[in-house]
GROMACS .gro file of C-alpha atoms in nm:
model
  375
    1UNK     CA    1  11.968   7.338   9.993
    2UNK     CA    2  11.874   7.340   9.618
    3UNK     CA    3  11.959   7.680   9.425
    4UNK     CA    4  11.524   7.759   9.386
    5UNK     CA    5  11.596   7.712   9.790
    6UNK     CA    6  11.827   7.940   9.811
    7UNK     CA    7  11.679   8.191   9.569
    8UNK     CA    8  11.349   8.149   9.794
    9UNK     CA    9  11.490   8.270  10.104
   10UNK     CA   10  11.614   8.531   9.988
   11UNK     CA   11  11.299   8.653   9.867
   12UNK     CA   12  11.170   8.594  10.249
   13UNK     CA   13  11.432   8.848  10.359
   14UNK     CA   14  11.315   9.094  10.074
   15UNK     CA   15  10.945   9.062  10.195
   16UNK     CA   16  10.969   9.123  10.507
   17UNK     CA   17  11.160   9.432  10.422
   18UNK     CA   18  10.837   9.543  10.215
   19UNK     CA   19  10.627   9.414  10.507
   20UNK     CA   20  10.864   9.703  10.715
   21UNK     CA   21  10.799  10.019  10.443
   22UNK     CA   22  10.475   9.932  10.244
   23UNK     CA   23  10.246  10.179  10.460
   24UNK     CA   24   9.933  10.092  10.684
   25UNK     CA   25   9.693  10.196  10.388
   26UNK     CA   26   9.785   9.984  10.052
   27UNK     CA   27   9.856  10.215   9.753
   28UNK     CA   28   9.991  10.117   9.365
   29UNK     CA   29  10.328  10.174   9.303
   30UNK     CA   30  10.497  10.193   9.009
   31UNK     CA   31  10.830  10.009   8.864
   32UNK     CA   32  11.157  10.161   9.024
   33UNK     CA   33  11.544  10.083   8.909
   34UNK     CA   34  11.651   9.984   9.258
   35UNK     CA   35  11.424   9.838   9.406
   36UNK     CA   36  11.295  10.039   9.677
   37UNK     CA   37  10.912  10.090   9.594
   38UNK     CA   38  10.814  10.236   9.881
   39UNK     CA   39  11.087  10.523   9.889
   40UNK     CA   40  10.899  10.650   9.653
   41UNK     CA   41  10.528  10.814   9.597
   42UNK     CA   42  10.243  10.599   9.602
   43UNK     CA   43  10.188  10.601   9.192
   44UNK     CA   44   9.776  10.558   9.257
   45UNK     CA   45   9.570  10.516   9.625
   46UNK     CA   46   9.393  10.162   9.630
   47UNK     CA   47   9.047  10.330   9.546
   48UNK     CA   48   9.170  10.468   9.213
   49UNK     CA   49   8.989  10.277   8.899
   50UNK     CA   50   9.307  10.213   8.781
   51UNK     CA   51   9.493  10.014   9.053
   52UNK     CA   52   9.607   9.668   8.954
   53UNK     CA   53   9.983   9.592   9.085
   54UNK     CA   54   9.868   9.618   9.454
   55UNK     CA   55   9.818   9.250   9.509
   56UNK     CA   56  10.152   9.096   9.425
   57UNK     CA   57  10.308   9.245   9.756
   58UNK     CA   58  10.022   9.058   9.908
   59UNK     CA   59  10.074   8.750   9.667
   60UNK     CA   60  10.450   8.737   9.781
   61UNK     CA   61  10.391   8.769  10.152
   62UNK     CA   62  10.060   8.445  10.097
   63UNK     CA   63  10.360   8.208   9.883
   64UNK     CA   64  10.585   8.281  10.197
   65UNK     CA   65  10.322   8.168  10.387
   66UNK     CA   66  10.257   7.871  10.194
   67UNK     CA   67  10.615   7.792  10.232
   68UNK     CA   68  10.723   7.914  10.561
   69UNK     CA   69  10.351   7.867  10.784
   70UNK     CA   70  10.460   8.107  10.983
   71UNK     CA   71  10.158   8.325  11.077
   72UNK     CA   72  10.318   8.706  11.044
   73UNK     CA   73  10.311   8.669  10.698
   74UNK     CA   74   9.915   8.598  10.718
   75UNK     CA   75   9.873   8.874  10.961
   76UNK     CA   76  10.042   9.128  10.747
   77UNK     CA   77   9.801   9.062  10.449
   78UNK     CA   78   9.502   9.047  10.628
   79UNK     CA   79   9.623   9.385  10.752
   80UNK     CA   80   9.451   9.512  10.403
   81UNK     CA   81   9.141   9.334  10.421
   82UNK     CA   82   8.921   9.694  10.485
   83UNK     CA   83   9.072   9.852  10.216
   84UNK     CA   84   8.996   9.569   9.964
   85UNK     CA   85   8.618   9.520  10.140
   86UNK     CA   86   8.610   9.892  10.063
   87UNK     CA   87   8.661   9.894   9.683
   88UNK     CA   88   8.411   9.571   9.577
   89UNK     CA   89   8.105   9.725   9.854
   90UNK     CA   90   8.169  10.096   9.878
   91UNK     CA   91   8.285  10.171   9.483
   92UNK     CA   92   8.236   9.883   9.273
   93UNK     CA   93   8.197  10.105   8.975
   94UNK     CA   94   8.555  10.240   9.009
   95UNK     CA   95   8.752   9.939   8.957
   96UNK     CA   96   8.820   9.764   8.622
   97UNK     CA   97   8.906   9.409   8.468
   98UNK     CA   98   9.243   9.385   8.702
   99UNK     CA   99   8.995   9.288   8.987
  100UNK     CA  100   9.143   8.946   8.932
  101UNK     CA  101   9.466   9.055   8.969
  102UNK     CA  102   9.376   9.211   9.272
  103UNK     CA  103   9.167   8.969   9.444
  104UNK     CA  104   9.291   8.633   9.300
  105UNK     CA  105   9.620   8.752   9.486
  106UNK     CA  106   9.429   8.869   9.831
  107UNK     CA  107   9.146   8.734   9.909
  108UNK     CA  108   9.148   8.421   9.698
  109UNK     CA  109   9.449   8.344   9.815
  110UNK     CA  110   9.392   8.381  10.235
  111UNK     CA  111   9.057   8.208  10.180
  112UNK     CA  112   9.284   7.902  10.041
  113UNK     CA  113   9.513   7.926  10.243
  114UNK     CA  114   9.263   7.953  10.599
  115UNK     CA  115   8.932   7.828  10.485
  116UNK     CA  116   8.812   8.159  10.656
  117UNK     CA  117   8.500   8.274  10.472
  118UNK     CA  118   8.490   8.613  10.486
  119UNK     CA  119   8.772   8.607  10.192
  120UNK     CA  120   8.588   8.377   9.984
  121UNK     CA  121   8.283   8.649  10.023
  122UNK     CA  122   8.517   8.933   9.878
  123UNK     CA  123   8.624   8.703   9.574
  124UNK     CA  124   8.294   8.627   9.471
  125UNK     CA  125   8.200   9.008   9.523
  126UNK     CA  126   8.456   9.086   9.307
  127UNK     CA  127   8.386   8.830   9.042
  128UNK     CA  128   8.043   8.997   9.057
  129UNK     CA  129   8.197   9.321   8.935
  130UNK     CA  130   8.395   9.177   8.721
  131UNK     CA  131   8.110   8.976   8.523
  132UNK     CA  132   7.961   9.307   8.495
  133UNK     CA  133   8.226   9.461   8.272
  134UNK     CA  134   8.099   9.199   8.051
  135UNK     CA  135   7.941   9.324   7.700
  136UNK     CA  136   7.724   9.030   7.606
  137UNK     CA  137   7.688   9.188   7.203
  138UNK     CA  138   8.021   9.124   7.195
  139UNK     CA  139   8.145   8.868   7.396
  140UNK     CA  140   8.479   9.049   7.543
  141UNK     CA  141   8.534   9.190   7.888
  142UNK     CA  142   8.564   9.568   7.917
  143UNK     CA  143   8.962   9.635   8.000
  144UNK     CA  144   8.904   9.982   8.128
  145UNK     CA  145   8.715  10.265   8.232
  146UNK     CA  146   8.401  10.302   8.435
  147UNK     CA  147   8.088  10.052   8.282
  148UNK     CA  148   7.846  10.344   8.318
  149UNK     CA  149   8.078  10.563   8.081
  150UNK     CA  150   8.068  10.559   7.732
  151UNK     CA  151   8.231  10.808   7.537
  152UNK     CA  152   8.557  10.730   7.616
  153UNK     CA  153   8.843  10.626   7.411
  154UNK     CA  154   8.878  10.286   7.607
  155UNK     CA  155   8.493  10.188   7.563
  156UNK     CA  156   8.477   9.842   7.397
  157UNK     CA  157   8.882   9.817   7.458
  158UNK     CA  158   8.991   9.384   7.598
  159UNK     CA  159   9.327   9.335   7.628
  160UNK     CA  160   9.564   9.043   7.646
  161UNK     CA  161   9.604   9.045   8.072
  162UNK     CA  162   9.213   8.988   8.097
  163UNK     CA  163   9.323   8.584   8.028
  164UNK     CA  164   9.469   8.589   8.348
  165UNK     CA  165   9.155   8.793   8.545
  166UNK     CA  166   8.929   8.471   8.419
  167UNK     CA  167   9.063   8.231   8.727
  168UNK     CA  168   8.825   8.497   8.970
  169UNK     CA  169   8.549   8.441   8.746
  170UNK     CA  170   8.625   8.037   8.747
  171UNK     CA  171   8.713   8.039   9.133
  172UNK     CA  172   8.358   8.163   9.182
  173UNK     CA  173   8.168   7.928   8.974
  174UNK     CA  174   8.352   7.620   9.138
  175UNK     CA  175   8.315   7.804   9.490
  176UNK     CA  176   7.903   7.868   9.456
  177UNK     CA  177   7.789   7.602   9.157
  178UNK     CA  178   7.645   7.909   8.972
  179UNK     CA  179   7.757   7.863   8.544
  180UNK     CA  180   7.696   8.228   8.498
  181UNK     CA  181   8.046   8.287   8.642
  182UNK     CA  182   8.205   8.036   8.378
  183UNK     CA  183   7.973   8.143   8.113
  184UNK     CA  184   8.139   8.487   8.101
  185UNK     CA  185   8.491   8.355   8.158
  186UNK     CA  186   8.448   8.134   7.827
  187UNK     CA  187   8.297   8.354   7.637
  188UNK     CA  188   8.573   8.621   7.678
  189UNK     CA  189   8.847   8.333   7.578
  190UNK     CA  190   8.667   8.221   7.308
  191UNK     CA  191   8.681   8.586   7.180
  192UNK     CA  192   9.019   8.626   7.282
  193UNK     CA  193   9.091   8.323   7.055
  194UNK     CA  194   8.953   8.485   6.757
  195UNK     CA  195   9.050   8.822   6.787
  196UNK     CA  196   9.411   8.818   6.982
  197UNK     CA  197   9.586   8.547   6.792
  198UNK     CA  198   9.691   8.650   6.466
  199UNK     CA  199   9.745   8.437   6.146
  200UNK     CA  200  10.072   8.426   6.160
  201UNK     CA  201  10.024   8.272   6.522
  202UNK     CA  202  10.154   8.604   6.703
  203UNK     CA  203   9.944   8.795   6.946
  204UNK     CA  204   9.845   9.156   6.945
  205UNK     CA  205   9.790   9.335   7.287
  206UNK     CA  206   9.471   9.493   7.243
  207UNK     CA  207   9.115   9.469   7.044
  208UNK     CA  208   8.853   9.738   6.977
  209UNK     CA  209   8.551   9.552   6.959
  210UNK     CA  210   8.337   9.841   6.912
  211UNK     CA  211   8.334  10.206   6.816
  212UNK     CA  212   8.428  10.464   7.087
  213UNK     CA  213   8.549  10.785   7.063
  214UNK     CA  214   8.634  10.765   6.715
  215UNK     CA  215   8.817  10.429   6.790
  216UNK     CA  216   8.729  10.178   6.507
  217UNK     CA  217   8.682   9.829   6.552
  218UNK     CA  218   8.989   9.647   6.524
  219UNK     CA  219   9.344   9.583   6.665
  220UNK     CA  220   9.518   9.810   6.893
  221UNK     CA  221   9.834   9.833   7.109
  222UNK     CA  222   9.878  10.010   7.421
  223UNK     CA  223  10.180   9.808   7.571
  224UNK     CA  224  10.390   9.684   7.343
  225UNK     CA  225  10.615   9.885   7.072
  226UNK     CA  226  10.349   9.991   6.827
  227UNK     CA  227  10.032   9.854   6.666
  228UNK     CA  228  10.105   9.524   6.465
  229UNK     CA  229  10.407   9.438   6.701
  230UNK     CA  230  10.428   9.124   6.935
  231UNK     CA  231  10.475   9.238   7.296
  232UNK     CA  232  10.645   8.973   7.492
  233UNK     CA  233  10.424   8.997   7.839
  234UNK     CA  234  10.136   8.990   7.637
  235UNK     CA  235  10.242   8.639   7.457
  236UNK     CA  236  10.316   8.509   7.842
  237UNK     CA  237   9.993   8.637   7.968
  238UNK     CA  238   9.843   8.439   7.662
  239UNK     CA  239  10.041   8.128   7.780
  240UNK     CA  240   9.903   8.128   8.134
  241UNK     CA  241   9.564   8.219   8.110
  242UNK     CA  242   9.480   7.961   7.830
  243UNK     CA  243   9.682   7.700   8.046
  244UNK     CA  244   9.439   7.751   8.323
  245UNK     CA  245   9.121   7.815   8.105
  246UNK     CA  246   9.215   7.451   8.027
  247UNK     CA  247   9.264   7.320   8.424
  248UNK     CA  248   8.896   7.461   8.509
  249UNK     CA  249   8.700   7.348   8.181
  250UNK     CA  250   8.908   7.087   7.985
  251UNK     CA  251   8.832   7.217   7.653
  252UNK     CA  252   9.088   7.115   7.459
  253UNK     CA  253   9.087   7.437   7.220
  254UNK     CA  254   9.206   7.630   7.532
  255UNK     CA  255   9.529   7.323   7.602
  256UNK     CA  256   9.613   7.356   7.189
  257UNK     CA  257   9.642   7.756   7.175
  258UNK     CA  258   9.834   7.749   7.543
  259UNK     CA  259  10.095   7.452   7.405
  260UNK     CA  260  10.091   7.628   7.047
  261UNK     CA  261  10.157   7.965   7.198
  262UNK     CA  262  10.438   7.817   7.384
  263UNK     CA  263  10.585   7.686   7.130
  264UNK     CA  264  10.569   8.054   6.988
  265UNK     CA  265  10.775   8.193   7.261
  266UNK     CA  266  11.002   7.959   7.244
  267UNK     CA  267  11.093   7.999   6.868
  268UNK     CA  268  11.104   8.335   6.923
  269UNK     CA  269  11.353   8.335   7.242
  270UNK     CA  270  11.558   8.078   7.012
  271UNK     CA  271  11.627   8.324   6.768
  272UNK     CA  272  11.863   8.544   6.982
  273UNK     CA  273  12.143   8.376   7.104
  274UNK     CA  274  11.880   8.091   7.306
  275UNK     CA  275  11.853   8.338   7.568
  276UNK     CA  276  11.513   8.255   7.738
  277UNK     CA  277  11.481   8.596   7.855
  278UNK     CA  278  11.284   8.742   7.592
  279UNK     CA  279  11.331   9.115   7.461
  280UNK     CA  280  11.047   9.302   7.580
  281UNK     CA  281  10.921   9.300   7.247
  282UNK     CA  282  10.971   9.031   6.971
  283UNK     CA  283  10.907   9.330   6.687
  284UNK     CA  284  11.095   9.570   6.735
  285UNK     CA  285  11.254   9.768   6.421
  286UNK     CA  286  11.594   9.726   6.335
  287UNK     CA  287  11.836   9.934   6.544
  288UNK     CA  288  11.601   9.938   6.849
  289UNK     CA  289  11.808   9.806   7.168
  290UNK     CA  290  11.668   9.439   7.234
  291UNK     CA  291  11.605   9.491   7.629
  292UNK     CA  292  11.490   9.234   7.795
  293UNK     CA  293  11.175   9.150   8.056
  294UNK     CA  294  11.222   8.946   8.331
  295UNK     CA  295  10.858   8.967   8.401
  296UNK     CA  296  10.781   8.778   8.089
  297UNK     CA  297  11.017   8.529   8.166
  298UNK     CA  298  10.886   8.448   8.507
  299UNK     CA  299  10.537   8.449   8.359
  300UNK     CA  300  10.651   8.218   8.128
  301UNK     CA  301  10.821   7.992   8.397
  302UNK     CA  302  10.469   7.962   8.581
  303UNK     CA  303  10.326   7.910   8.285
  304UNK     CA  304  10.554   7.652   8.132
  305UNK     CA  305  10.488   7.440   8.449
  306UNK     CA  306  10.126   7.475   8.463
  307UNK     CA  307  10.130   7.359   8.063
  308UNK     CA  308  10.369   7.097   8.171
  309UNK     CA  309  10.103   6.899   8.335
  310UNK     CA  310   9.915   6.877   8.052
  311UNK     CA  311  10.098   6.888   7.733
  312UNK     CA  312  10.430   6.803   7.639
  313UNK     CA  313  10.559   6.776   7.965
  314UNK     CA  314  10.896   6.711   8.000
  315UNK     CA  315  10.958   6.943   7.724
  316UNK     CA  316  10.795   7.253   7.911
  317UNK     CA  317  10.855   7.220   8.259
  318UNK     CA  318  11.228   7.168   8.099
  319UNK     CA  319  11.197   7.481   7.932
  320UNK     CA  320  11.065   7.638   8.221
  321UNK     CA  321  11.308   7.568   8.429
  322UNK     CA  322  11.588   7.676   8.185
  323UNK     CA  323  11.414   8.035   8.212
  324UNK     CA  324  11.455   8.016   8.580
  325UNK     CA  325  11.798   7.905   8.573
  326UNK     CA  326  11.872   8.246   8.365
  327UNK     CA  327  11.684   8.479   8.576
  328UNK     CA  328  11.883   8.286   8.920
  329UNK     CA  329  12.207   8.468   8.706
  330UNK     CA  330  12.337   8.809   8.801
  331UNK     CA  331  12.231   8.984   8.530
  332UNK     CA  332  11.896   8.946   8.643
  333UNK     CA  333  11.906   8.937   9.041
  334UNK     CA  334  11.890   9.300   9.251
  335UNK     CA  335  12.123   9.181   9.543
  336UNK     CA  336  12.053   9.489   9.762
  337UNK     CA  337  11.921   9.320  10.071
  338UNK     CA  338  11.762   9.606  10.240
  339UNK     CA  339  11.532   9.690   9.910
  340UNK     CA  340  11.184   9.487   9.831
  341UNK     CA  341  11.287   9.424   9.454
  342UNK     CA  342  11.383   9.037   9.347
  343UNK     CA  343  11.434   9.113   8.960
  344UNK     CA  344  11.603   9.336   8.758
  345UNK     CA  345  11.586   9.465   8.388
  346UNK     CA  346  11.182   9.358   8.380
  347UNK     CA  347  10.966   9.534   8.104
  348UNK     CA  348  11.257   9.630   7.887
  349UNK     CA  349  11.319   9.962   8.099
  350UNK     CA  350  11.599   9.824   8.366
  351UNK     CA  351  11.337   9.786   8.640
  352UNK     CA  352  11.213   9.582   8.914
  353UNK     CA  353  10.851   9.577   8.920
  354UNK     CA  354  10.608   9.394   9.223
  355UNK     CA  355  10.431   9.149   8.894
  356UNK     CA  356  10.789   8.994   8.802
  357UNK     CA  357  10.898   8.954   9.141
  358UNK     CA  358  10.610   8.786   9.191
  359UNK     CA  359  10.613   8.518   8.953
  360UNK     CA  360  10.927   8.481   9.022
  361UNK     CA  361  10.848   8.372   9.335
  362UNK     CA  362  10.554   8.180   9.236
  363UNK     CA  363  10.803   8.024   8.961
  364UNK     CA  364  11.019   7.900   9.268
  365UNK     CA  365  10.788   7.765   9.483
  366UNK     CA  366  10.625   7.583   9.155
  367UNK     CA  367  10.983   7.376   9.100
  368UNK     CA  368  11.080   7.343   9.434
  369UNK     CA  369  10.736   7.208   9.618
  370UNK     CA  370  10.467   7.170   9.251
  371UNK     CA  371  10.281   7.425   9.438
  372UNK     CA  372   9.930   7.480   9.335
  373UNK     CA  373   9.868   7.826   9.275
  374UNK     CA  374   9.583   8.050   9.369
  375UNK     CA  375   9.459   8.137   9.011
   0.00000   0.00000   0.00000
C-alpha cells in the first residue's frame, strides 16, 4: 500500500466518524484546534446567506465513494438533499457566490457520481442563482450580501474564491448547451484577470468595483493580513480556478495566468527554508510569526495536478506532490482517530478546518487514482 494509500484510509475512518456526529439537519461549522467540529455549536444553520463550508463534509464522504463504491457513503449525503432543495427553491435570495462551493460539492458531485437527475436539477438551479449575482456594468460576480440590497458595505465587493464558484456556472452550460452560463463565468475571470493580479504578479483578495457604503472603487482585503498584502489561500484559489477556467474553454490567457501564478507560489514557498507549506500570508511585516496553512497547500496540490496536465507537467505535478509529501509529515497530520479533522495548523491559526481536509483528500485521490474531480 502506497503512503497516499495509507493516508486515504485513514481519512475513511475520520469520515465516518463525522458521518456518526454531523447532525440530521446540515449546519456550517467553523475551524476547531482538535478536530472535533461537531462538539461544538453549529457556527451558521444551512439557510443562513452566509453558509459556504457545509459541502466539504459532503465532498469527503462523495471522494470516499469514488474510491471505496460502497453505497453508505452515498446514502449519507443524499441524507441532505431537502435541505439543499430548500435553499436554491424556497430562499434563493439568501445565499451568495459560495453556491458553488456548496453545490459543486453536493449535488454536482452525486449527479456524477449516479447519473440520477434530480441532482443535476439542483446544480443548474443553483447556477441560476448564482448567474444572478452577476452585475453586467461591471463584469464581476457579487461576493456577498443579498442582490436586492444595496446599501451595504459589501455591494459591488468579488473576491478571489469566486474563481473556484465558476465550475457550477461551466457544469451547467456543458450540462444544458445554454452559453449564458459560460458567458457569465468568463466574464467574471476576465475581470478577475484585470483587477486581482497585481503588477508585480501578486494577488490581492478582494475588489470594490463600485461605490457602496462609502466603499470606493478599488482594492480591498478581508482575508488576508491587511490591504496590499498577498494572502496565501487566495494565490491557491487563483491557481485552481484559472486551471479549470482553462479545462472548460481552452483560452489560453486562463492556462498562462494559472502556470504564471504557480510559478508565483512557488518562488514564494522557496524563499523560506523550501518548505511548500506556505505561511498563511506571503506579506506579513517583520516580526509577525510565519504560521503556516495547510489549506493552501492542499489547494495547491489539486491545483498543481490539474495544471500538470496542461503546462509544464512534470514540473507541477512534481511540485505537487512534494506539498503532499509535507502535509503526510507529523507536523501537519491530527492523529486523533475518534475526531473528523485530517489537517492541522490550516489558515495560520493552528486549526483543522472541513476546506483543507478536503483537498487534502481530493489531493490524494488525484495522485493515487488521476481522479477527475467534480469542479
Amino acid at each position: 500500500m502506497s503512503k497516499y494509500e495509507e493516508a486515504f484510509e485513514k481519512c475513511l475512518v475520520k469520515i465516518h466518524n463525522t458521518m456518526r456526529e454531523m447532525p440530521e439537519t446540515p449546519a456550517e461549522y467553523a475551524a476547531c484546534s482538535d478536530g472535533y467540529y461537531f462538539r461544538h455549536d453549529a457556527y451558521l444553520p444551512f439557510s443562513h446567506i452566509g453558509t459556504w463550508m457545509t459541502s466539504f463534509f459532503t465532498g469527503e464522504a462523495l471522494l470516499a465513494y469514488h474510491k471505496a463504491r460502497e453505497q453508505e457513503y452515498l446514502e449519507w449525503v443524499k441524507g441532505y438533499q431537502e435541505a439543499y432543495r430548500s435553499k436554491i427553491f424556497d430562499t434563493p435570495m439568501d445565499t451568495m457566490h459560495d453556491l458553488g462551493f456548496l453545490y459543486t460539492l453536493f449535488s454536482t458531485g452525486v449527479y456524477k457520481e449516479t447519473g440520477n437527475d434530480e441532482y443535476r436539477i439542483l446544480s443548474i438551479k443553483a447556477a441560476d442563482e448564482l448567474a444572478k449575482r452577476m452585475n453586467l456594468d461591471c463584469g464581476m460576480i457579487r461576493a456577498w450580501g443579498r442582490c436586492d440590497v444595496w446599501n451595504q458595505h459589501n455591494a459591488g465587493l468579488a473576491i478571489i474564491d469566486c474563481m473556484m464558484n465558476l465550475p457550477l456556472l461551466f457544469f451547467a452550460w456543458k450540462e444544458t448547451g445554454n452559453p449564458f452560463y459560460k458567458k457569465i463565468a468568463v466574464m467574471h475571470a476576465d475581470k478577475t484577470l484585470e483587477n486581482f493580479i497585481r503588477p508585480d504578479g501578486s494577488v490581492c483578495h478582494g475588489y470594490q468595483y463600485m461605490e457602496a457604503a462609502g466603499v470606493p472603487v478599488g482594492e480591498v482585503n478581508h482575508c488576508g493580513y491587511q490591504t496590499g498584502s498577498f494572502w496565501a489561500r487566495g494565490l491557491t484559489w487563483a491557481v485552481y480556478g484559472f486551471a479549470l477556467a482553462y479545462r472548460y474553454t481552452g483560452e489560453e490567457k486562463y492556462l498562462e495566468a494559472s502556470a504564471a501564478l504557480g510559478d508565483r507560489f512557488l518562488e514564494e514557498t522557496g524563499k523560506d527554508g523550501q518548505d511548500p507549506v506556505p505561511p498563511w500570508d506571503f506579506r506579513l511585516p517583520d516580526g509577525r510569526e510565519k504560521k503556516r496553512d495547510s489549506s493552501a497547500a492542499a489547494i495547491a496540490a489539486c491545483a498543481f495536478h490539474e495544471l500538470g496536465k496542461y503546462r509544464g507537467a512534470e514540473k507541477f505535478r512534481d511540485e505537487g506532490a512534494r506539498i503532499l509529501s509535507r502535509l503526510l509529515e507529523p507536523a501537519y497530520q491530527n492523529n486523533d482517530m475518534e475526531s473528523s479533522g485530517f489537517l492541522m495548523q490550516s489558515n495560520g491559526l493552528g486549526h483543522c478546518t472541513s476546506f483543507g481536509d478536503y483537498f487534502y483528500m481530493e489531493a490524494l485521490l488525484r495522485y493515487m487514482d488521476d481522479f477527475k474531480p467534480y469542479w
